[in-house]
Amino acid sequence: MKVSDERSADPASAEMLEHISGRAVQTAWDRHEAQQPQCGFGQLGICCRICTMGPCRIDPFGGEPSMGVCGADADIIAARNLIRMIASGASAHSDHGRDVAHTLLEASRSEESDYQVNDEIKLRALAMELDVPTEGRELREIARDVAEICFAQFGRQEGELTFAARAPRDQRDRWHRAGVMPRGVDREIVEIMHRTHIGVDNDPVNLILQGVRAALADGWGGSMIATDLSDVLFRTPEWITSRANLGVLDPNAVNLIVHGHEPTLSEMILAATQKKDLIELAKSKGATGINLGGICCTANEILMRHGIPIAGNFLQQELAIATGAVEAMIVDVQCIMPALGKLIDLKDYHTKLISTSPKAKFPFAEHIEFDESRAMEIAVRIVRQAVENFPNRDKDKVHIPEQSNPLVAGFTAENVFTALGGRYRPSYRPLNDAIISGRIRGVAGVVGCNNPKVRHDYGHVEMTKELIANDVLVAVTGCTAVADAKAGLLCPEAALEYAGEGLQEICRAVGIPPVLHLGSCVDNSRILMVLTNMVAEGGLGESIADLPVAGAAPEWMSEKAVSIGFYVVASGVYTVLGEPLPVQGSRVVTDFVTKGMEGLFGGKFAFESDPIKAARLMMDHIDRKRQALHLPGPMYEVPYVPRTKAEVKAAG
Ligand code: SF4
Ligand code: MSK
């Protein structure tokens, strides 16, 4: 196999890697290779640099040193490091949610704002849930009250996070018993930073429980607010078609790529690209028009609501620039490699890198700061810059792979399973019935990033194929969604090619793909609501922990993924990670996250790098849950034969 194929299972990415090999361009794969061998202490989570008596490290083989200068052992150090990852990940998601709440508040204050409420139904539903009066009030007044209540969730010091009340009672009871019911989002994150300061909390399990509390504040707070208020502002997604992969770049048009996570800017950029005068300007420069595409989750945001095509996932950000066909890459926050600036500085490519967030500046990028009060004006300025850069494109250097696959996206907790019942039976009953009968074996959430440690996209795609072949309906978000879209798994036709007979029947009846795209990383909160609705519908137990469902992040790399993993597990879901959590230098921490958490929350982690084996672990878990609910095995023959009760039990 060629090196490029070893690095990526996606043919377009492999083609680009081949195209740039031998050039000065460096990619994350090259830098990953240059980092070998990576630090074993770091991988095991047993190095500490929290104070300047250190840095300290622990002998992983049980020898000396067994403690840092302060006396912290492997268990304390690994637990502290782990929950600091959660603090960072939860902060990132939650700051995103805070920014969206701020945008809604600003919109509610002025009719002149470039942002307005676009989903009145969702706003009114939220208002009812939050006890905001609606009778005889203007929409803007309702929006203001809703935004203020959501805003207050971040700084809340006492009581319980409001949206945690959405979780099934049994799950909430578990959180109360474990003492992890979140208060305010910021409070839980700050408490992690306090407890992990030298000489504060020195009990590994107590530390991890605070990590769980902050993660829950992310999933049922910061991320959920980001999702719900984005829906209010930019409208709740509906099923929509589009395409994904580098082939969506247009060789004849001005190509803009938005990259990062937040929808506030990308929504405006999209509107600006549709302005007649800018399209005319593009034509006057010799282009056929303006073409917008996205990378990472900001792409998922505008795909879900507008069908804007996706150019790629995390590991394709450098490859997109290397096509030589991108006039501007506009970045906001999260998952944007600093390497992009260095790539621009090579001057091999004419792409302008434009940073926009005061929170995220990049070397060699032009900074055009985004300000919501002048949103459209700034978006127009950015698009104009991209258009004016078109004549600098060197046509001889352009290399755009042909691949781009069709997809269907736009699924939400509100619309996805109601579809299974058709317009006249809008409930989760048909989904639950399909599971109860064994037509669908269970539901899996496959999410997360790319990581050059594993073959790009291979984990996502192979795991998803194995699951759907065995009648497991798959919900995806983030970079998994992009990987699966590129592999053609997000089309209804994929059911005929890859799904088992039971899942195929459902997909054919309703016209859905076997893999449902639920949005960006913060939209994992949609998955929490899907699970909650399944419990509420009845027949599948009393809590999320009873459901025949499982989660996975086969190629995860970011601290956000750790926060997601913890709120999903603490919400009762068995979750398999491709790359292990960096805790294996501590037996206590490893045992707690892979075993102990189950007793408290009903969910636990497993680590498995082989995506097929990981999918089978998920199906073993799903089968165990089916057995506990006294449900039959899969209705049709499936390739991964359910084990006997004894075998499943023995598999743990
Ligand atoms: Fe070393 Fe303890 Fe300081 Fe960490 S907190 S660097 S283990 S002395
Ligand atoms: S973008 S967090 S690489 S999924 Fe949400 Fe992808 Fe992971 Fe970023």
XYZ file of C-alpha atoms and ligand atoms in Angstrom:
668
model
C 0.000 0.000 0.000
C 1.273 3.488 -0.831
C 2.146 5.726 2.128
C -0.660 8.089 1.159
C -3.169 5.215 1.267
C -1.789 4.065 4.598
C -2.359 7.539 5.946
C -5.894 8.013 4.687
C -8.717 5.678 3.735
C -10.376 8.575 1.933
C -9.347 8.453 -1.747
C -9.468 12.245 -2.184
C -7.163 12.802 0.793
C -4.829 10.025 -0.324
C -4.700 11.629 -3.774
C -3.797 15.008 -2.253
C -1.128 13.433 -0.031
C 0.360 11.821 -3.122
C 0.126 15.106 -5.016
C 2.055 17.069 -2.374
C 4.623 14.411 -1.523
C 8.125 15.677 -2.126
C 7.034 19.312 -1.774
C 7.805 21.654 1.089
C 4.264 21.258 2.421
C 4.119 19.481 5.752
C 1.005 17.836 7.078
C -0.135 16.578 10.477
C 0.929 13.085 9.342
C 4.512 14.262 8.731
C 4.650 16.061 12.051
C 3.193 13.036 13.816
C 5.964 10.925 12.325
C 8.579 13.458 13.435
C 7.235 13.185 16.992
C 8.007 9.459 17.239
C 8.530 7.986 19.725
C 5.934 9.962 21.650
C 6.358 10.362 25.394
C 5.230 7.226 27.241
C 4.672 9.114 30.480
C 2.271 11.456 28.697
C 0.448 8.587 27.010
C -0.069 6.886 30.367
C -1.064 10.131 32.077
C 1.624 9.977 34.746
C 3.612 13.142 34.218
C 2.737 16.270 36.148
C 3.763 19.894 35.748
C 1.156 21.478 37.926
C 3.710 23.177 40.181
C 7.344 24.210 39.862
C 8.619 21.625 42.311
C 8.104 19.445 39.208
C 7.795 18.482 36.468
C 7.474 15.029 37.985
C 6.894 11.613 36.485
C 6.068 8.207 37.886
C 7.768 4.931 36.990
C 5.065 3.001 35.110
C 6.643 -0.341 36.089
C 6.066 0.126 39.804
C 9.626 1.189 40.577
C 10.902 4.582 41.686
C 9.968 7.354 41.505
C 6.526 6.306 42.664
C 5.576 9.817 43.758
C 6.056 13.389 42.667
C 7.893 15.849 44.913
C 4.623 16.679 46.708
C 3.790 13.012 47.211
C 1.192 12.727 44.434
C 1.160 9.167 43.091
C 0.168 7.840 39.666
C -3.522 7.712 40.617
C -3.698 11.335 41.724
C -1.655 12.587 38.784
C -3.635 10.642 36.167
C -6.981 11.739 37.657
C -5.916 15.383 37.805
C -4.642 15.346 34.226
C -7.808 13.674 33.008
C -10.239 16.101 34.574
C -8.214 19.073 33.398
C -8.885 17.713 29.901
C -12.590 17.676 30.737
C -12.374 21.241 32.031
C -10.883 22.418 28.755
C -13.292 20.467 26.572
C -16.346 21.549 28.562
C -15.118 25.161 28.417
C -14.795 25.041 24.648
C -18.316 23.720 24.068
C -19.806 25.918 26.727
C -18.143 29.085 25.528
C -19.673 28.311 22.149
C -23.068 28.049 23.874
C -22.455 31.288 25.751
C -21.651 33.100 22.507
C -24.856 31.881 20.866
C -26.861 32.964 23.947
C -25.184 36.357 23.690
C -26.100 36.626 20.010
C -29.745 35.840 20.786
C -29.729 38.447 23.545
C -28.299 41.053 21.170
C -30.844 40.121 18.509
C -33.654 40.516 21.022
C -32.507 44.013 21.874
C -32.663 45.519 18.402
C -34.785 45.179 15.308
C -31.787 46.391 13.361
C -29.639 43.394 14.358
C -28.360 41.226 11.511
C -29.596 38.277 13.574
C -33.268 37.563 14.164
C -35.316 34.694 15.504
C -35.790 32.248 12.648
C -37.574 29.469 14.484
C -40.547 30.806 16.374
C -41.879 27.324 17.174
C -38.658 26.292 18.880
C -38.463 29.590 20.755
C -42.027 29.192 22.051
C -41.367 25.574 23.065
C -38.280 26.684 25.006
C -40.221 29.541 26.582
C -42.870 27.110 27.793
C -40.221 24.768 29.213
C -38.498 27.658 30.992
C -41.733 29.203 32.301
C -41.321 32.342 30.226
C -44.720 34.015 29.642
C -45.645 34.231 25.973
C -49.244 35.442 25.991
C -49.585 38.829 24.295
C -45.821 39.378 24.211
C -43.633 40.285 21.272
C -41.278 37.610 19.974
C -38.275 39.739 20.871
C -39.387 39.984 24.507
C -39.749 36.217 24.726
C -36.361 35.762 23.051
C -34.758 38.127 25.568
C -36.134 36.220 28.557
C -35.126 32.859 27.109
C -31.620 34.144 26.311
C -31.233 35.601 29.804
C -32.269 32.351 31.488
C -29.832 30.394 29.306
C -27.107 32.954 29.954
C -27.654 32.580 33.697
C -26.938 28.829 33.458
C -23.258 29.564 33.027
C -22.781 31.567 36.212
C -25.321 29.702 38.308
C -23.889 29.063 41.775
C -26.592 26.991 43.458
C -29.392 24.589 42.700
C -29.405 22.467 39.573
C -28.691 23.175 35.960
C -32.102 23.801 34.404
C -31.820 21.522 31.365
C -30.600 18.617 33.515
C -34.281 18.249 34.377
C -34.762 16.948 30.816
C -32.916 13.725 31.649
C -34.945 10.656 32.661
C -35.697 10.567 36.400
C -33.684 7.395 36.963
C -30.612 9.011 35.451
C -31.048 12.132 37.567
C -31.422 9.982 40.664
C -28.087 8.380 39.825
C -26.468 11.824 39.533
C -27.927 12.862 42.896
C -26.706 9.692 44.576
C -23.217 10.165 43.145
C -23.233 13.864 44.121
C -22.591 15.027 40.554
C -25.767 16.915 39.655
C -24.286 20.025 37.987
C -24.982 23.499 39.347
C -23.735 26.135 36.890
C -21.507 25.424 33.892
C -18.698 27.798 34.851
C -18.823 26.786 38.504
C -18.096 23.134 37.750
C -15.213 24.002 35.455
C -13.674 26.419 37.955
C -14.007 23.792 40.648
C -11.947 21.384 38.541
C -9.192 23.959 38.292
C -9.331 24.534 42.059
C -9.374 20.886 42.998
C -6.441 20.053 40.728
C -4.221 22.810 42.123
C -1.362 21.363 44.119
C -2.503 20.093 47.472
C -6.269 20.235 47.141
C -8.287 17.154 46.130
C -6.066 14.101 46.397
C -8.607 11.328 45.996
C -8.606 10.028 42.409
C -12.254 8.950 42.387
C -13.426 12.156 44.027
C -11.480 14.065 41.373
C -13.078 12.125 38.528
C -16.545 12.654 39.959
C -15.968 16.405 39.677
C -14.894 15.782 36.086
C -18.207 13.985 35.539
C -20.081 16.938 37.052
C -18.398 19.411 34.701
C -18.935 17.123 31.718
C -22.643 16.850 32.547
C -22.754 20.638 32.770
C -21.364 20.653 29.229
C -23.682 18.033 27.718
C -26.906 19.033 29.461
C -25.886 22.710 29.718
C -23.358 24.494 27.534
C -23.674 22.224 24.497
C -27.442 21.890 24.838
C -27.813 25.666 25.001
C -25.580 26.007 21.924
C -27.787 23.597 19.989
C -31.155 24.927 21.113
C -30.396 28.606 20.702
C -28.684 28.047 17.340
C -31.929 26.413 16.248
C -33.891 29.436 17.487
C -31.629 31.891 15.675
C -30.848 29.994 12.504
C -33.797 27.550 12.493
C -34.014 23.897 13.426
C -32.571 21.752 10.653
C -34.772 19.766 8.301
C -33.652 16.908 6.065
C -31.445 18.362 3.396
C -29.216 17.063 0.622
C -25.678 18.106 -0.204
C -22.239 16.715 -1.038
C -18.988 16.108 0.833
C -15.281 15.926 0.023
C -12.647 18.079 -1.647
C -14.384 17.669 -5.002
C -16.941 20.275 -3.866
C -14.309 22.937 -4.572
C -15.091 24.590 -7.890
C -12.127 25.046 -10.279
C -13.804 28.034 -11.895
C -15.342 29.874 -8.942
C -13.995 31.841 -6.004
C -13.745 29.210 -3.258
C -14.234 30.191 0.375
C -13.904 27.734 3.213
C -15.262 28.365 6.687
C -13.494 26.308 9.335
C -14.016 26.020 13.062
C -17.163 25.621 15.088
C -19.493 28.540 15.524
C -22.460 29.227 13.263
C -22.760 32.958 14.016
C -20.077 34.031 11.555
C -20.595 31.329 8.931
C -24.311 32.145 8.656
C -23.359 35.714 7.773
C -20.587 34.655 5.393
C -23.134 32.485 3.596
C -25.526 35.430 3.267
C -22.681 37.632 1.992
C -21.674 35.109 -0.687
C -25.206 35.405 -2.074
C -25.035 39.182 -2.500
C -25.433 40.179 -6.119
C -22.707 42.836 -6.115
C -20.145 40.383 -4.737
C -21.122 37.742 -7.298
C -20.767 40.388 -10.022
C -17.382 41.355 -8.608
C -16.321 37.697 -8.745
C -17.394 37.521 -12.384
C -15.486 40.682 -13.178
C -12.369 38.922 -11.838
C -12.888 36.018 -14.231
C -14.635 33.602 -11.862
C -17.995 31.990 -12.543
C -19.287 32.902 -9.088
C -18.662 32.325 -5.391
C -18.557 28.842 -3.915
C -18.764 28.263 -0.160
C -17.670 25.077 1.565
C -16.800 24.098 5.098
C -14.398 22.095 7.209
C -15.004 20.613 10.681
C -18.085 21.596 12.631
C -18.791 25.072 11.338
C -19.285 23.139 8.114
C -21.725 20.807 9.822
C -23.666 23.816 11.146
C -24.275 25.349 7.709
C -24.714 21.974 6.070
C -27.494 21.077 8.499
C -29.430 24.280 7.928
C -28.554 25.297 4.359
C -27.103 22.288 2.586
C -23.747 24.008 2.101
C -21.292 21.321 0.958
C -18.514 19.992 3.167
C -14.955 20.128 1.868
C -13.577 17.852 4.544
C -12.992 16.890 8.140
C -10.228 17.720 10.621
C -7.270 16.120 8.822
C -8.212 17.688 5.498
C -7.733 21.325 6.499
C -4.180 21.487 5.140
C -5.093 19.408 2.101
C -7.834 21.874 1.154
C -5.316 24.710 0.969
C -2.920 22.472 -0.938
C -5.484 22.160 -3.748
C -4.389 25.681 -4.727
C -8.040 26.519 -5.370
C -9.047 28.161 -2.092
C -9.115 31.964 -2.103
C -9.785 32.298 1.618
C -10.029 30.053 4.636
C -11.994 31.830 7.334
C -11.474 30.451 10.809
C -13.151 31.039 14.155
C -12.450 28.709 17.088
C -11.498 25.075 17.839
C -9.754 22.384 15.807
C -7.895 24.873 13.606
C -4.273 23.788 13.330
C -1.682 26.498 13.908
C 0.152 24.796 11.043
C -2.232 26.526 8.631
C -0.391 29.801 9.192
C 2.956 28.199 8.392
C 1.463 26.701 5.265
C 0.310 30.145 4.144
C 3.743 31.577 4.932
C 5.357 29.119 2.495
C 3.856 31.363 -0.192
C 3.293 28.292 -2.321
C -0.430 28.880 -2.190
C -2.322 32.105 -2.647
C -4.961 31.294 0.026
C -5.655 34.016 2.564
C -6.062 32.732 6.105
C -8.464 35.038 7.915
C -8.923 34.717 11.666
C -12.036 36.279 13.116
C -12.337 35.535 16.835
C -10.668 37.677 19.492
C -10.128 34.364 21.270
C -8.154 32.762 18.439
C -5.387 34.471 16.498
C -2.985 32.560 14.250
C 0.538 33.100 12.963
C 0.566 34.575 9.435
C -3.196 35.028 9.372
C -4.914 38.280 8.624
C -7.164 39.150 11.552
C -10.559 40.636 10.742
C -12.336 40.655 14.041
C -15.920 39.578 14.043
C -18.378 41.776 15.879
C -21.995 40.659 16.050
C -23.250 44.241 15.999
C -21.639 44.709 12.538
C -21.957 41.091 11.420
C -23.021 41.580 7.814
C -20.617 44.458 7.206
C -17.692 42.308 8.369
C -18.867 39.251 6.451
C -19.063 41.323 3.255
C -15.547 42.634 3.874
C -14.208 39.092 4.265
C -15.956 37.773 1.156
C -14.735 40.778 -0.854
C -11.151 39.984 0.177
C -11.587 36.411 -1.008
C -13.012 37.544 -4.333
C -10.183 40.012 -4.851
C -7.705 37.225 -4.220
C -9.030 35.168 -7.151
C -6.672 36.683 -9.781
C -3.732 35.562 -7.595
C -4.669 31.924 -8.124
C -2.035 30.052 -10.157
C -4.165 27.826 -12.381
C -1.213 25.536 -13.084
C -0.971 24.686 -9.417
C -4.623 23.821 -8.958
C -5.279 20.185 -8.162
C -8.790 19.324 -6.977
C -9.613 15.646 -6.470
C -12.826 14.671 -8.223
C -14.453 12.900 -5.300
C -17.536 14.322 -3.653
C -20.341 12.113 -2.412
C -24.029 12.943 -2.117
C -25.518 12.953 1.363
C -28.661 13.595 3.367
C -28.252 15.557 6.620
C -30.430 17.666 8.894
C -31.685 15.109 11.433
C -32.619 16.301 14.926
C -34.224 14.895 18.064
C -37.419 16.573 16.892
C -37.523 15.348 13.309
C -35.526 12.151 13.058
C -37.653 9.501 14.604
C -40.977 11.181 14.071
C -40.164 10.446 10.451
C -40.241 6.781 11.265
C -43.907 7.197 12.125
C -44.686 9.332 9.154
C -46.445 12.683 9.217
C -49.537 11.285 10.976
C -47.780 9.386 13.714
C -45.181 11.788 15.029
C -43.737 9.902 17.979
C -40.856 7.686 18.941
C -43.212 4.699 19.046
C -42.179 3.348 15.636
C -38.488 3.476 16.593
C -39.076 1.800 19.938
C -41.311 -0.803 18.286
C -38.675 -1.502 15.641
C -36.145 -2.103 18.418
C -38.530 -4.164 20.518
C -39.341 -6.416 17.553
C -35.655 -6.858 16.691
C -35.976 -5.285 13.262
C -33.481 -2.736 14.572
C -31.007 -4.338 16.962
C -30.144 -1.077 18.700
C -28.861 2.442 18.156
C -25.221 3.574 18.144
C -23.799 7.067 18.309
C -20.456 7.272 16.504
C -18.761 10.627 16.928
C -15.450 12.444 17.173
C -12.386 13.611 15.373
C -9.583 12.383 13.134
C -6.208 11.493 14.583
C -3.066 10.820 12.521
C -2.297 7.955 14.906
C -4.913 5.973 13.001
C -5.652 5.727 9.293
C -7.771 8.777 8.456
C -11.509 7.955 8.310
C -10.884 4.196 8.454
C -12.123 3.861 12.040
C -15.311 5.830 11.425
C -16.252 4.173 8.173
C -15.430 0.555 9.044
C -17.134 0.785 12.432
C -20.240 2.329 10.890
C -20.415 -0.307 8.145
C -20.078 -3.130 10.672
C -22.855 -1.674 12.816
C -25.368 -1.066 10.046
C -24.666 -4.472 8.498
C -25.841 -5.849 11.822
C -29.065 -3.820 11.916
C -27.777 -1.154 14.280
C -29.073 2.301 13.348
C -26.184 4.775 13.555
C -26.333 8.451 14.549
C -23.254 10.542 13.736
C -21.949 14.040 14.426
C -18.730 16.009 13.927
C -15.899 14.573 11.881
C -17.439 11.085 11.902
C -20.401 12.484 10.002
C -18.060 13.940 7.391
C -16.072 10.693 7.085
C -19.245 8.651 6.640
C -20.653 11.184 4.174
C -17.514 10.923 2.038
C -17.857 7.137 2.094
C -21.418 7.403 0.778
C -23.036 6.143 3.987
C -25.300 9.158 4.437
C -27.484 8.409 1.397
C -30.686 6.373 1.535
C -29.157 4.051 -1.095
C -26.445 3.080 1.408
C -29.092 1.062 3.224
C -29.436 -1.241 0.218
C -25.715 -1.649 -0.161
C -24.548 -1.933 3.447
C -27.404 -2.371 5.928
C -28.809 -5.600 7.315
C -32.278 -6.679 6.269
C -34.129 -5.276 9.295
C -32.548 -1.839 9.129
C -32.989 -1.872 5.375
C -36.726 -2.399 5.801
C -36.986 0.650 8.041
C -34.825 2.825 5.800
C -36.787 1.818 2.721
C -40.147 2.465 4.393
C -39.187 5.948 5.530
C -36.588 6.947 2.957
C -33.844 7.660 5.493
C -30.185 6.669 5.293
C -28.969 3.997 7.728
C -26.611 6.611 9.169
C -28.210 9.808 10.448
C -26.281 13.070 10.569
C -27.290 14.928 13.735
C -24.908 17.863 13.394
C -21.774 19.320 14.921
C -19.885 18.365 18.093
C -22.129 20.470 20.358
C -25.080 18.703 18.737
C -24.195 15.537 20.608
C -26.759 17.112 22.903
C -29.292 16.095 20.232
C -28.244 12.479 20.820
C -28.912 12.925 24.560
C -32.422 14.123 23.714
C -33.028 11.246 21.291
C -32.131 8.798 24.066
C -34.295 10.682 26.564
C -37.234 10.563 24.156
C -36.743 6.833 23.627
C -36.995 6.269 27.388
C -40.045 8.534 27.636
C -41.795 6.677 24.809
C -41.768 3.523 26.923
C -41.066 -0.161 26.516
C -37.283 0.093 26.695
C -36.671 0.520 30.407
C -36.632 3.363 32.866
C -33.372 5.063 32.059
C -30.869 5.668 29.291
C -28.738 2.993 30.945
C -31.457 0.417 30.133
C -31.559 1.165 26.386
C -29.950 -1.138 23.805
C -27.612 1.629 22.662
C -23.873 2.274 22.639
C -21.467 5.048 21.725
C -18.015 5.292 20.171
C -15.305 7.743 19.188
C -12.946 5.693 17.008
C -10.550 8.497 15.995
C -10.950 11.033 18.811
C -8.157 13.440 19.684
C -9.549 16.596 21.346
C -10.245 17.501 24.960
C -13.807 18.241 23.853
C -14.134 14.555 23.001
C -13.145 13.669 26.584
C -15.869 15.917 27.931
C -18.379 14.402 25.491
C -17.278 10.886 26.450
C -17.799 11.596 30.137
C -21.228 13.172 29.817
C -22.368 10.361 27.536
C -21.066 7.647 29.890
C -22.494 9.435 32.943
C -25.792 9.606 31.058
C -25.784 5.803 30.946
C -24.152 4.925 27.627
C -21.431 2.304 27.152
C -18.776 4.050 25.052
C -15.797 2.627 23.172
C -12.800 4.870 22.488
C -10.310 4.100 19.715
C -7.436 5.836 21.458
C -7.412 5.054 25.187
C -7.872 7.850 27.696
C -4.394 8.838 28.924
C -4.872 7.198 32.327
C -3.434 3.736 31.926
C -0.508 4.511 34.207
C -3.035 4.369 37.047
C -4.834 1.136 37.833
C -7.319 2.966 40.080
C -8.322 5.507 37.421
C -8.402 2.935 34.616
C -10.587 0.615 36.687
C -12.929 3.416 37.668
C -13.560 4.637 34.119
C -13.790 1.149 32.571
C -15.675 -0.595 35.399
C -16.573 1.520 38.416
C -18.543 4.161 36.555
C -21.076 1.556 35.431
C -22.280 0.925 38.994
C -22.913 4.626 39.508
C -24.207 5.742 36.118
C -25.009 2.660 34.050
C -22.375 3.548 31.436
C -18.634 2.932 31.253
C -15.698 3.283 28.853
C -13.899 0.594 26.879
C -10.742 1.081 24.796
C -10.386 -0.723 21.449
C -8.446 0.552 18.460
C -9.742 -2.002 15.918
C -13.038 -0.521 14.661
C -14.578 -3.905 13.855
C -13.744 -5.333 17.264
C -15.014 -2.104 18.826
C -18.304 -2.368 16.902
C -18.675 -5.927 18.183
C -18.089 -4.808 21.763
C -20.894 -2.294 21.189
C -23.180 -4.993 19.807
C -22.381 -7.316 22.725
C -23.475 -4.515 25.019
C -26.603 -3.874 22.958
C -27.435 -7.591 23.092
C -26.933 -7.647 26.864
C -29.373 -4.775 27.200
C -31.869 -6.550 24.922
C -31.604 -9.641 27.091
C -32.142 -7.615 30.257
C -35.295 -6.154 28.699
C -36.402 -9.671 27.642
C -36.357 -8.647 23.989
C -35.783 -11.196 21.207
C -32.564 -11.297 19.187
C -32.315 -9.583 15.786
C -35.361 -10.375 13.607
C -33.252 -11.280 10.576
C -30.012 -13.124 10.113
C -27.052 -10.820 10.758
C -23.352 -11.347 10.070
C -22.284 -10.817 13.683
C -24.158 -13.618 15.336
C -25.461 -12.756 18.760
C -23.632 -14.698 21.388
C -25.359 -16.951 23.857
C -26.356 -15.336 27.139
C -23.428 -17.007 28.875
C -20.954 -15.847 26.222
C -22.217 -12.266 26.329
C -22.026 -12.303 30.127
C -18.528 -13.718 30.038
C -17.465 -10.953 27.637
C -18.216 -8.516 30.473
Fe 5.280 17.287 41.013
Fe 3.279 17.405 42.815
Fe 4.098 19.634 41.574
Fe 2.796 17.747 40.213
S 1.975 18.971 41.867
S 4.609 18.858 39.542
S 3.522 15.858 41.210
S 5.294 18.333 42.947
S -14.558 19.286 14.547
S -13.663 18.284 18.009
S -11.994 17.401 15.184
S -15.069 16.058 15.723
Fe -16.056 19.381 15.844
Fe -13.947 17.261 14.342
Fe -13.256 16.606 16.771
Fe -12.993 19.051 16.027
